[in-house]
Amino acid sequence: MSHDRMTIGEMLAATVPMARTLNLEFLETTAERAVVSLPDQDDYHNHVGGPHAGAMFTLGESASGAVVLAAFGEQLARAVPLAVRAEIAYRKLAMGPVTATATLGRPAAEVVAELDEGRRPEFPVSIAIRREDGAMTGEMTVVWTLRPGG
């Protein structure tokens, strides 16, 4: 990528104020997965000293958005990616920095084929949120759509 083009992480930080507010770090972004980290920050702690549930949700949703942009960025002229619904389960106490790994749940080519047929495809993105020690603190699914019309 040339220096005059933003990475997906830079673009999200520039255009999504919440990602910038939480100081999310976009560590990896491909068309199949994205890895995003939430640093340990006192301002975003909950009553037990770990990251607030809302911050963890935003981390996971941001990771899902990064993989969606990587997978479907070429479709932006004709479709708008939108989150349709989300579900999160908090599994263990999260302390310190946490990292979300988002994985595209359907082949991108299959989703684009539906868009080509004039349909509004929906597809899941699965997210695992982990502490530094590798323990899974949360699991999340965000269902996205590509709304035709750009």
mmCIF file with all atom_site columns, C-alpha atoms in Angstrom:
data_model
loop_
_atom_site.group_PDB
_atom_site.id
_atom_site.type_symbol
_atom_site.label_atom_id
_atom_site.label_alt_id
_atom_site.label_comp_id
_atom_site.label_asym_id
_atom_site.label_entity_id
_atom_site.label_seq_id
_atom_site.pdbx_PDB_ins_code
_atom_site.Cartn_x
_atom_site.Cartn_y
_atom_site.Cartn_z
_atom_site.occupancy
_atom_site.B_iso_or_equiv
_atom_site.pdbx_formal_charge
_atom_site.auth_seq_id
_atom_site.auth_comp_id
_atom_site.auth_asym_id
_atom_site.auth_atom_id
_atom_site.pdbx_PDB_model_num
ATOM 1   C CA . MET A 1 1   ? 0.000   0.000   0.000  1.00 0.00 ? 1   MET A CA 1
ATOM 2   C CA . SER A 1 2   ? 1.358   3.417   -0.892 1.00 0.00 ? 2   SER A CA 1
ATOM 3   C CA . HIS A 1 3   ? 1.993   6.037   1.762  1.00 0.00 ? 3   HIS A CA 1
ATOM 4   C CA . ASP A 1 4   ? -0.768  8.287   0.409  1.00 0.00 ? 4   ASP A CA 1
ATOM 5   C CA . ARG A 1 5   ? -3.476  5.664   1.078  1.00 0.00 ? 5   ARG A CA 1
ATOM 6   C CA . MET A 1 6   ? -4.876  5.050   4.542  1.00 0.00 ? 6   MET A CA 1
ATOM 7   C CA . THR A 1 7   ? -4.962  1.592   6.055  1.00 0.00 ? 7   THR A CA 1
ATOM 8   C CA . ILE A 1 8   ? -8.366  0.318   7.106  1.00 0.00 ? 8   ILE A CA 1
ATOM 9   C CA . GLY A 1 9   ? -7.431  0.939   10.739 1.00 0.00 ? 9   GLY A CA 1
ATOM 10  C CA . GLU A 1 10  ? -6.401  4.524   9.978  1.00 0.00 ? 10  GLU A CA 1
ATOM 11  C CA . MET A 1 11  ? -9.599  5.063   8.014  1.00 0.00 ? 11  MET A CA 1
ATOM 12  C CA . LEU A 1 12  ? -11.767 3.729   10.855 1.00 0.00 ? 12  LEU A CA 1
ATOM 13  C CA . ALA A 1 13  ? -9.918  5.833   13.414 1.00 0.00 ? 13  ALA A CA 1
ATOM 14  C CA . ALA A 1 14  ? -10.409 8.895   11.216 1.00 0.00 ? 14  ALA A CA 1
ATOM 15  C CA . THR A 1 15  ? -14.100 8.326   10.439 1.00 0.00 ? 15  THR A CA 1
ATOM 16  C CA . VAL A 1 16  ? -15.487 6.513   13.504 1.00 0.00 ? 16  VAL A CA 1
ATOM 17  C CA . PRO A 1 17  ? -15.106 8.787   16.541 1.00 0.00 ? 17  PRO A CA 1
ATOM 18  C CA . MET A 1 18  ? -15.696 5.967   19.055 1.00 0.00 ? 18  MET A CA 1
ATOM 19  C CA . ALA A 1 19  ? -12.782 3.915   17.675 1.00 0.00 ? 19  ALA A CA 1
ATOM 20  C CA . ARG A 1 20  ? -10.579 6.987   18.048 1.00 0.00 ? 20  ARG A CA 1
ATOM 21  C CA . THR A 1 21  ? -11.953 7.804   21.513 1.00 0.00 ? 21  THR A CA 1
ATOM 22  C CA . LEU A 1 22  ? -11.113 4.319   22.824 1.00 0.00 ? 22  LEU A CA 1
ATOM 23  C CA . ASN A 1 23  ? -7.640  4.428   21.217 1.00 0.00 ? 23  ASN A CA 1
ATOM 24  C CA . LEU A 1 24  ? -8.276  1.140   19.434 1.00 0.00 ? 24  LEU A CA 1
ATOM 25  C CA . GLU A 1 25  ? -5.204  -0.349  17.784 1.00 0.00 ? 25  GLU A CA 1
ATOM 26  C CA . PHE A 1 26  ? -5.773  -2.124  14.463 1.00 0.00 ? 26  PHE A CA 1
ATOM 27  C CA . LEU A 1 27  ? -3.116  -4.849  14.464 1.00 0.00 ? 27  LEU A CA 1
ATOM 28  C CA . GLU A 1 28  ? -4.117  -6.957  11.452 1.00 0.00 ? 28  GLU A CA 1
ATOM 29  C CA . THR A 1 29  ? -6.719  -6.579  8.751  1.00 0.00 ? 29  THR A CA 1
ATOM 30  C CA . THR A 1 30  ? -7.317  -9.005  5.891  1.00 0.00 ? 30  THR A CA 1
ATOM 31  C CA . ALA A 1 31  ? -10.396 -9.989  3.909  1.00 0.00 ? 31  ALA A CA 1
ATOM 32  C CA . GLU A 1 32  ? -10.818 -13.002 6.217  1.00 0.00 ? 32  GLU A CA 1
ATOM 33  C CA . ARG A 1 33  ? -9.977  -11.621 9.668  1.00 0.00 ? 33  ARG A CA 1
ATOM 34  C CA . ALA A 1 34  ? -9.131  -8.530  11.666 1.00 0.00 ? 34  ALA A CA 1
ATOM 35  C CA . VAL A 1 35  ? -7.350  -8.197  14.998 1.00 0.00 ? 35  VAL A CA 1
ATOM 36  C CA . VAL A 1 36  ? -7.962  -5.077  17.080 1.00 0.00 ? 36  VAL A CA 1
ATOM 37  C CA . SER A 1 37  ? -6.686  -4.249  20.574 1.00 0.00 ? 37  SER A CA 1
ATOM 38  C CA . LEU A 1 38  ? -8.165  -2.131  23.350 1.00 0.00 ? 38  LEU A CA 1
ATOM 39  C CA . PRO A 1 39  ? -5.396  -0.785  25.593 1.00 0.00 ? 39  PRO A CA 1
ATOM 40  C CA . ASP A 1 40  ? -5.893  -0.832  29.352 1.00 0.00 ? 40  ASP A CA 1
ATOM 41  C CA . GLN A 1 41  ? -7.215  2.655   30.180 1.00 0.00 ? 41  GLN A CA 1
ATOM 42  C CA . ASP A 1 42  ? -8.606  3.753   33.541 1.00 0.00 ? 42  ASP A CA 1
ATOM 43  C CA . ASP A 1 43  ? -11.164 6.056   31.881 1.00 0.00 ? 43  ASP A CA 1
ATOM 44  C CA . TYR A 1 44  ? -12.899 3.036   30.306 1.00 0.00 ? 44  TYR A CA 1
ATOM 45  C CA . HIS A 1 45  ? -12.887 0.683   33.314 1.00 0.00 ? 45  HIS A CA 1
ATOM 46  C CA . ASN A 1 46  ? -15.975 -0.763  34.937 1.00 0.00 ? 46  ASN A CA 1
ATOM 47  C CA . HIS A 1 47  ? -16.704 -1.123  38.658 1.00 0.00 ? 47  HIS A CA 1
ATOM 48  C CA . VAL A 1 48  ? -14.286 -4.089  39.014 1.00 0.00 ? 48  VAL A CA 1
ATOM 49  C CA . GLY A 1 49  ? -11.338 -2.453  37.249 1.00 0.00 ? 49  GLY A CA 1
ATOM 50  C CA . GLY A 1 50  ? -11.526 -4.110  33.833 1.00 0.00 ? 50  GLY A CA 1
ATOM 51  C CA . PRO A 1 51  ? -12.686 -2.754  30.490 1.00 0.00 ? 51  PRO A CA 1
ATOM 52  C CA . HIS A 1 52  ? -16.316 -1.634  30.564 1.00 0.00 ? 52  HIS A CA 1
ATOM 53  C CA . ALA A 1 53  ? -18.789 -3.885  28.713 1.00 0.00 ? 53  ALA A CA 1
ATOM 54  C CA . GLY A 1 54  ? -19.564 -1.050  26.305 1.00 0.00 ? 54  GLY A CA 1
ATOM 55  C CA . ALA A 1 55  ? -15.878 -0.642  25.475 1.00 0.00 ? 55  ALA A CA 1
ATOM 56  C CA . MET A 1 56  ? -15.583 -4.391  24.841 1.00 0.00 ? 56  MET A CA 1
ATOM 57  C CA . PHE A 1 57  ? -18.663 -4.277  22.596 1.00 0.00 ? 57  PHE A CA 1
ATOM 58  C CA . THR A 1 58  ? -17.184 -1.370  20.641 1.00 0.00 ? 58  THR A CA 1
ATOM 59  C CA . LEU A 1 59  ? -13.884 -3.253  20.327 1.00 0.00 ? 59  LEU A CA 1
ATOM 60  C CA . GLY A 1 60  ? -15.641 -6.298  18.873 1.00 0.00 ? 60  GLY A CA 1
ATOM 61  C CA . GLU A 1 61  ? -17.897 -4.311  16.566 1.00 0.00 ? 61  GLU A CA 1
ATOM 62  C CA . SER A 1 62  ? -14.897 -2.315  15.318 1.00 0.00 ? 62  SER A CA 1
ATOM 63  C CA . ALA A 1 63  ? -12.960 -5.494  14.570 1.00 0.00 ? 63  ALA A CA 1
ATOM 64  C CA . SER A 1 64  ? -15.970 -6.822  12.655 1.00 0.00 ? 64  SER A CA 1
ATOM 65  C CA . GLY A 1 65  ? -16.193 -3.570  10.693 1.00 0.00 ? 65  GLY A CA 1
ATOM 66  C CA . ALA A 1 66  ? -12.517 -3.784  9.785  1.00 0.00 ? 66  ALA A CA 1
ATOM 67  C CA . VAL A 1 67  ? -12.862 -7.267  8.278  1.00 0.00 ? 67  VAL A CA 1
ATOM 68  C CA . VAL A 1 68  ? -16.022 -6.186  6.436  1.00 0.00 ? 68  VAL A CA 1
ATOM 69  C CA . LEU A 1 69  ? -14.220 -3.218  4.895  1.00 0.00 ? 69  LEU A CA 1
ATOM 70  C CA . ALA A 1 70  ? -11.270 -5.393  3.931  1.00 0.00 ? 70  ALA A CA 1
ATOM 71  C CA . ALA A 1 71  ? -13.516 -8.028  2.355  1.00 0.00 ? 71  ALA A CA 1
ATOM 72  C CA . PHE A 1 72  ? -15.960 -5.705  0.615  1.00 0.00 ? 72  PHE A CA 1
ATOM 73  C CA . GLY A 1 73  ? -14.103 -2.411  0.114  1.00 0.00 ? 73  GLY A CA 1
ATOM 74  C CA . GLU A 1 74  ? -14.340 -2.809  -3.662 1.00 0.00 ? 74  GLU A CA 1
ATOM 75  C CA . GLN A 1 75  ? -18.147 -2.818  -3.347 1.00 0.00 ? 75  GLN A CA 1
ATOM 76  C CA . LEU A 1 76  ? -18.429 0.568   -1.581 1.00 0.00 ? 76  LEU A CA 1
ATOM 77  C CA . ALA A 1 77  ? -19.340 2.415   -4.785 1.00 0.00 ? 77  ALA A CA 1
ATOM 78  C CA . ARG A 1 78  ? -22.514 0.319   -5.072 1.00 0.00 ? 78  ARG A CA 1
ATOM 79  C CA . ALA A 1 79  ? -23.323 -0.831  -1.531 1.00 0.00 ? 79  ALA A CA 1
ATOM 80  C CA . VAL A 1 80  ? -23.112 0.427   2.033  1.00 0.00 ? 80  VAL A CA 1
ATOM 81  C CA . PRO A 1 81  ? -22.043 -2.020  4.758  1.00 0.00 ? 81  PRO A CA 1
ATOM 82  C CA . LEU A 1 82  ? -24.340 -1.833  7.777  1.00 0.00 ? 82  LEU A CA 1
ATOM 83  C CA . ALA A 1 83  ? -24.494 -3.793  11.000 1.00 0.00 ? 83  ALA A CA 1
ATOM 84  C CA . VAL A 1 84  ? -27.931 -5.433  11.237 1.00 0.00 ? 84  VAL A CA 1
ATOM 85  C CA . ARG A 1 85  ? -27.769 -7.002  14.698 1.00 0.00 ? 85  ARG A CA 1
ATOM 86  C CA . ALA A 1 86  ? -25.241 -8.103  17.286 1.00 0.00 ? 86  ALA A CA 1
ATOM 87  C CA . GLU A 1 87  ? -25.010 -10.464 20.204 1.00 0.00 ? 87  GLU A CA 1
ATOM 88  C CA . ILE A 1 88  ? -22.302 -10.588 22.851 1.00 0.00 ? 88  ILE A CA 1
ATOM 89  C CA . ALA A 1 89  ? -21.598 -12.995 25.691 1.00 0.00 ? 89  ALA A CA 1
ATOM 90  C CA . TYR A 1 90  ? -19.216 -12.036 28.487 1.00 0.00 ? 90  TYR A CA 1
ATOM 91  C CA . ARG A 1 91  ? -17.405 -15.242 29.497 1.00 0.00 ? 91  ARG A CA 1
ATOM 92  C CA . LYS A 1 92  ? -14.669 -14.270 31.988 1.00 0.00 ? 92  LYS A CA 1
ATOM 93  C CA . LEU A 1 93  ? -13.522 -11.174 33.772 1.00 0.00 ? 93  LEU A CA 1
ATOM 94  C CA . ALA A 1 94  ? -11.474 -9.031  31.437 1.00 0.00 ? 94  ALA A CA 1
ATOM 95  C CA . MET A 1 95  ? -8.533  -7.231  33.014 1.00 0.00 ? 95  MET A CA 1
ATOM 96  C CA . GLY A 1 96  ? -5.812  -5.254  31.299 1.00 0.00 ? 96  GLY A CA 1
ATOM 97  C CA . PRO A 1 97  ? -5.633  -4.900  27.534 1.00 0.00 ? 97  PRO A CA 1
ATOM 98  C CA . VAL A 1 98  ? -7.977  -7.072  25.478 1.00 0.00 ? 98  VAL A CA 1
ATOM 99  C CA . THR A 1 99  ? -7.845  -8.093  21.838 1.00 0.00 ? 99  THR A CA 1
ATOM 100 C CA . ALA A 1 100 ? -10.698 -8.912  19.474 1.00 0.00 ? 100 ALA A CA 1
ATOM 101 C CA . THR A 1 101 ? -10.242 -11.244 16.528 1.00 0.00 ? 101 THR A CA 1
ATOM 102 C CA . ALA A 1 102 ? -13.033 -10.994 13.966 1.00 0.00 ? 102 ALA A CA 1
ATOM 103 C CA . THR A 1 103 ? -13.570 -13.669 11.329 1.00 0.00 ? 103 THR A CA 1
ATOM 104 C CA . LEU A 1 104 ? -15.783 -13.381 8.260  1.00 0.00 ? 104 LEU A CA 1
ATOM 105 C CA . GLY A 1 105 ? -18.484 -16.064 8.488  1.00 0.00 ? 105 GLY A CA 1
ATOM 106 C CA . ARG A 1 106 ? -19.258 -16.548 4.777  1.00 0.00 ? 106 ARG A CA 1
ATOM 107 C CA . PRO A 1 107 ? -17.057 -16.508 1.684  1.00 0.00 ? 107 PRO A CA 1
ATOM 108 C CA . ALA A 1 108 ? -16.890 -12.958 0.328  1.00 0.00 ? 108 ALA A CA 1
ATOM 109 C CA . ALA A 1 109 ? -17.501 -14.223 -3.229 1.00 0.00 ? 109 ALA A CA 1
ATOM 110 C CA . GLU A 1 110 ? -20.815 -15.751 -2.112 1.00 0.00 ? 110 GLU A CA 1
ATOM 111 C CA . VAL A 1 111 ? -21.923 -12.458 -0.554 1.00 0.00 ? 111 VAL A CA 1
ATOM 112 C CA . VAL A 1 112 ? -20.911 -10.467 -3.642 1.00 0.00 ? 112 VAL A CA 1
ATOM 113 C CA . ALA A 1 113 ? -22.798 -12.944 -5.875 1.00 0.00 ? 113 ALA A CA 1
ATOM 114 C CA . GLU A 1 114 ? -25.991 -12.175 -3.910 1.00 0.00 ? 114 GLU A CA 1
ATOM 115 C CA . LEU A 1 115 ? -25.324 -8.464  -4.327 1.00 0.00 ? 115 LEU A CA 1
ATOM 116 C CA . ASP A 1 116 ? -24.810 -9.022  -8.076 1.00 0.00 ? 116 ASP A CA 1
ATOM 117 C CA . GLU A 1 117 ? -28.248 -10.705 -8.176 1.00 0.00 ? 117 GLU A CA 1
ATOM 118 C CA . GLY A 1 118 ? -29.787 -7.518  -6.783 1.00 0.00 ? 118 GLY A CA 1
ATOM 119 C CA . ARG A 1 119 ? -30.292 -8.973  -3.317 1.00 0.00 ? 119 ARG A CA 1
ATOM 120 C CA . ARG A 1 120 ? -29.309 -7.479  0.020  1.00 0.00 ? 120 ARG A CA 1
ATOM 121 C CA . PRO A 1 121 ? -26.986 -10.131 1.462  1.00 0.00 ? 121 PRO A CA 1
ATOM 122 C CA . GLU A 1 122 ? -26.535 -10.723 5.171  1.00 0.00 ? 122 GLU A CA 1
ATOM 123 C CA . PHE A 1 123 ? -23.480 -12.403 6.631  1.00 0.00 ? 123 PHE A CA 1
ATOM 124 C CA . PRO A 1 124 ? -22.131 -13.037 10.131 1.00 0.00 ? 124 PRO A CA 1
ATOM 125 C CA . VAL A 1 125 ? -18.809 -11.993 11.570 1.00 0.00 ? 125 VAL A CA 1
ATOM 126 C CA . SER A 1 126 ? -17.651 -13.951 14.630 1.00 0.00 ? 126 SER A CA 1
ATOM 127 C CA . ILE A 1 127 ? -15.489 -12.201 17.214 1.00 0.00 ? 127 ILE A CA 1
ATOM 128 C CA . ALA A 1 128 ? -13.419 -13.679 20.039 1.00 0.00 ? 128 ALA A CA 1
ATOM 129 C CA . ILE A 1 129 ? -12.268 -11.238 22.734 1.00 0.00 ? 129 ILE A CA 1
ATOM 130 C CA . ARG A 1 130 ? -9.248  -12.338 24.752 1.00 0.00 ? 130 ARG A CA 1
ATOM 131 C CA . ARG A 1 131 ? -7.066  -11.139 27.608 1.00 0.00 ? 131 ARG A CA 1
ATOM 132 C CA . GLU A 1 132 ? -3.285  -11.017 27.311 1.00 0.00 ? 132 GLU A CA 1
ATOM 133 C CA . ASP A 1 133 ? -3.049  -14.493 28.894 1.00 0.00 ? 133 ASP A CA 1
ATOM 134 C CA . GLY A 1 134 ? -5.180  -15.891 26.042 1.00 0.00 ? 134 GLY A CA 1
ATOM 135 C CA . ALA A 1 135 ? -8.321  -16.497 28.102 1.00 0.00 ? 135 ALA A CA 1
ATOM 136 C CA . MET A 1 136 ? -11.500 -15.754 26.164 1.00 0.00 ? 136 MET A CA 1
ATOM 137 C CA . THR A 1 137 ? -13.398 -13.022 27.953 1.00 0.00 ? 137 THR A CA 1
ATOM 138 C CA . GLY A 1 138 ? -16.141 -12.552 25.399 1.00 0.00 ? 138 GLY A CA 1
ATOM 139 C CA . GLU A 1 139 ? -17.715 -13.953 22.267 1.00 0.00 ? 139 GLU A CA 1
ATOM 140 C CA . MET A 1 140 ? -19.660 -11.854 19.841 1.00 0.00 ? 140 MET A CA 1
ATOM 141 C CA . THR A 1 141 ? -21.448 -12.143 16.521 1.00 0.00 ? 141 THR A CA 1
ATOM 142 C CA . VAL A 1 142 ? -22.320 -9.177  14.352 1.00 0.00 ? 142 VAL A CA 1
ATOM 143 C CA . VAL A 1 143 ? -24.559 -9.765  11.353 1.00 0.00 ? 143 VAL A CA 1
ATOM 144 C CA . TRP A 1 144 ? -23.800 -7.335  8.546  1.00 0.00 ? 144 TRP A CA 1
ATOM 145 C CA . THR A 1 145 ? -25.514 -6.482  5.292  1.00 0.00 ? 145 THR A CA 1
ATOM 146 C CA . LEU A 1 146 ? -24.448 -4.775  2.107  1.00 0.00 ? 146 LEU A CA 1
ATOM 147 C CA . ARG A 1 147 ? -27.258 -2.352  1.298  1.00 0.00 ? 147 ARG A CA 1
ATOM 148 C CA . PRO A 1 148 ? -27.346 -1.772  -2.463 1.00 0.00 ? 148 PRO A CA 1
ATOM 149 C CA . GLY A 1 149 ? -27.201 1.810   -3.586 1.00 0.00 ? 149 GLY A CA 1
ATOM 150 C CA . GLY A 1 150 ? -23.779 3.010   -2.413 1.00 0.00 ? 150 GLY A CA 1
#
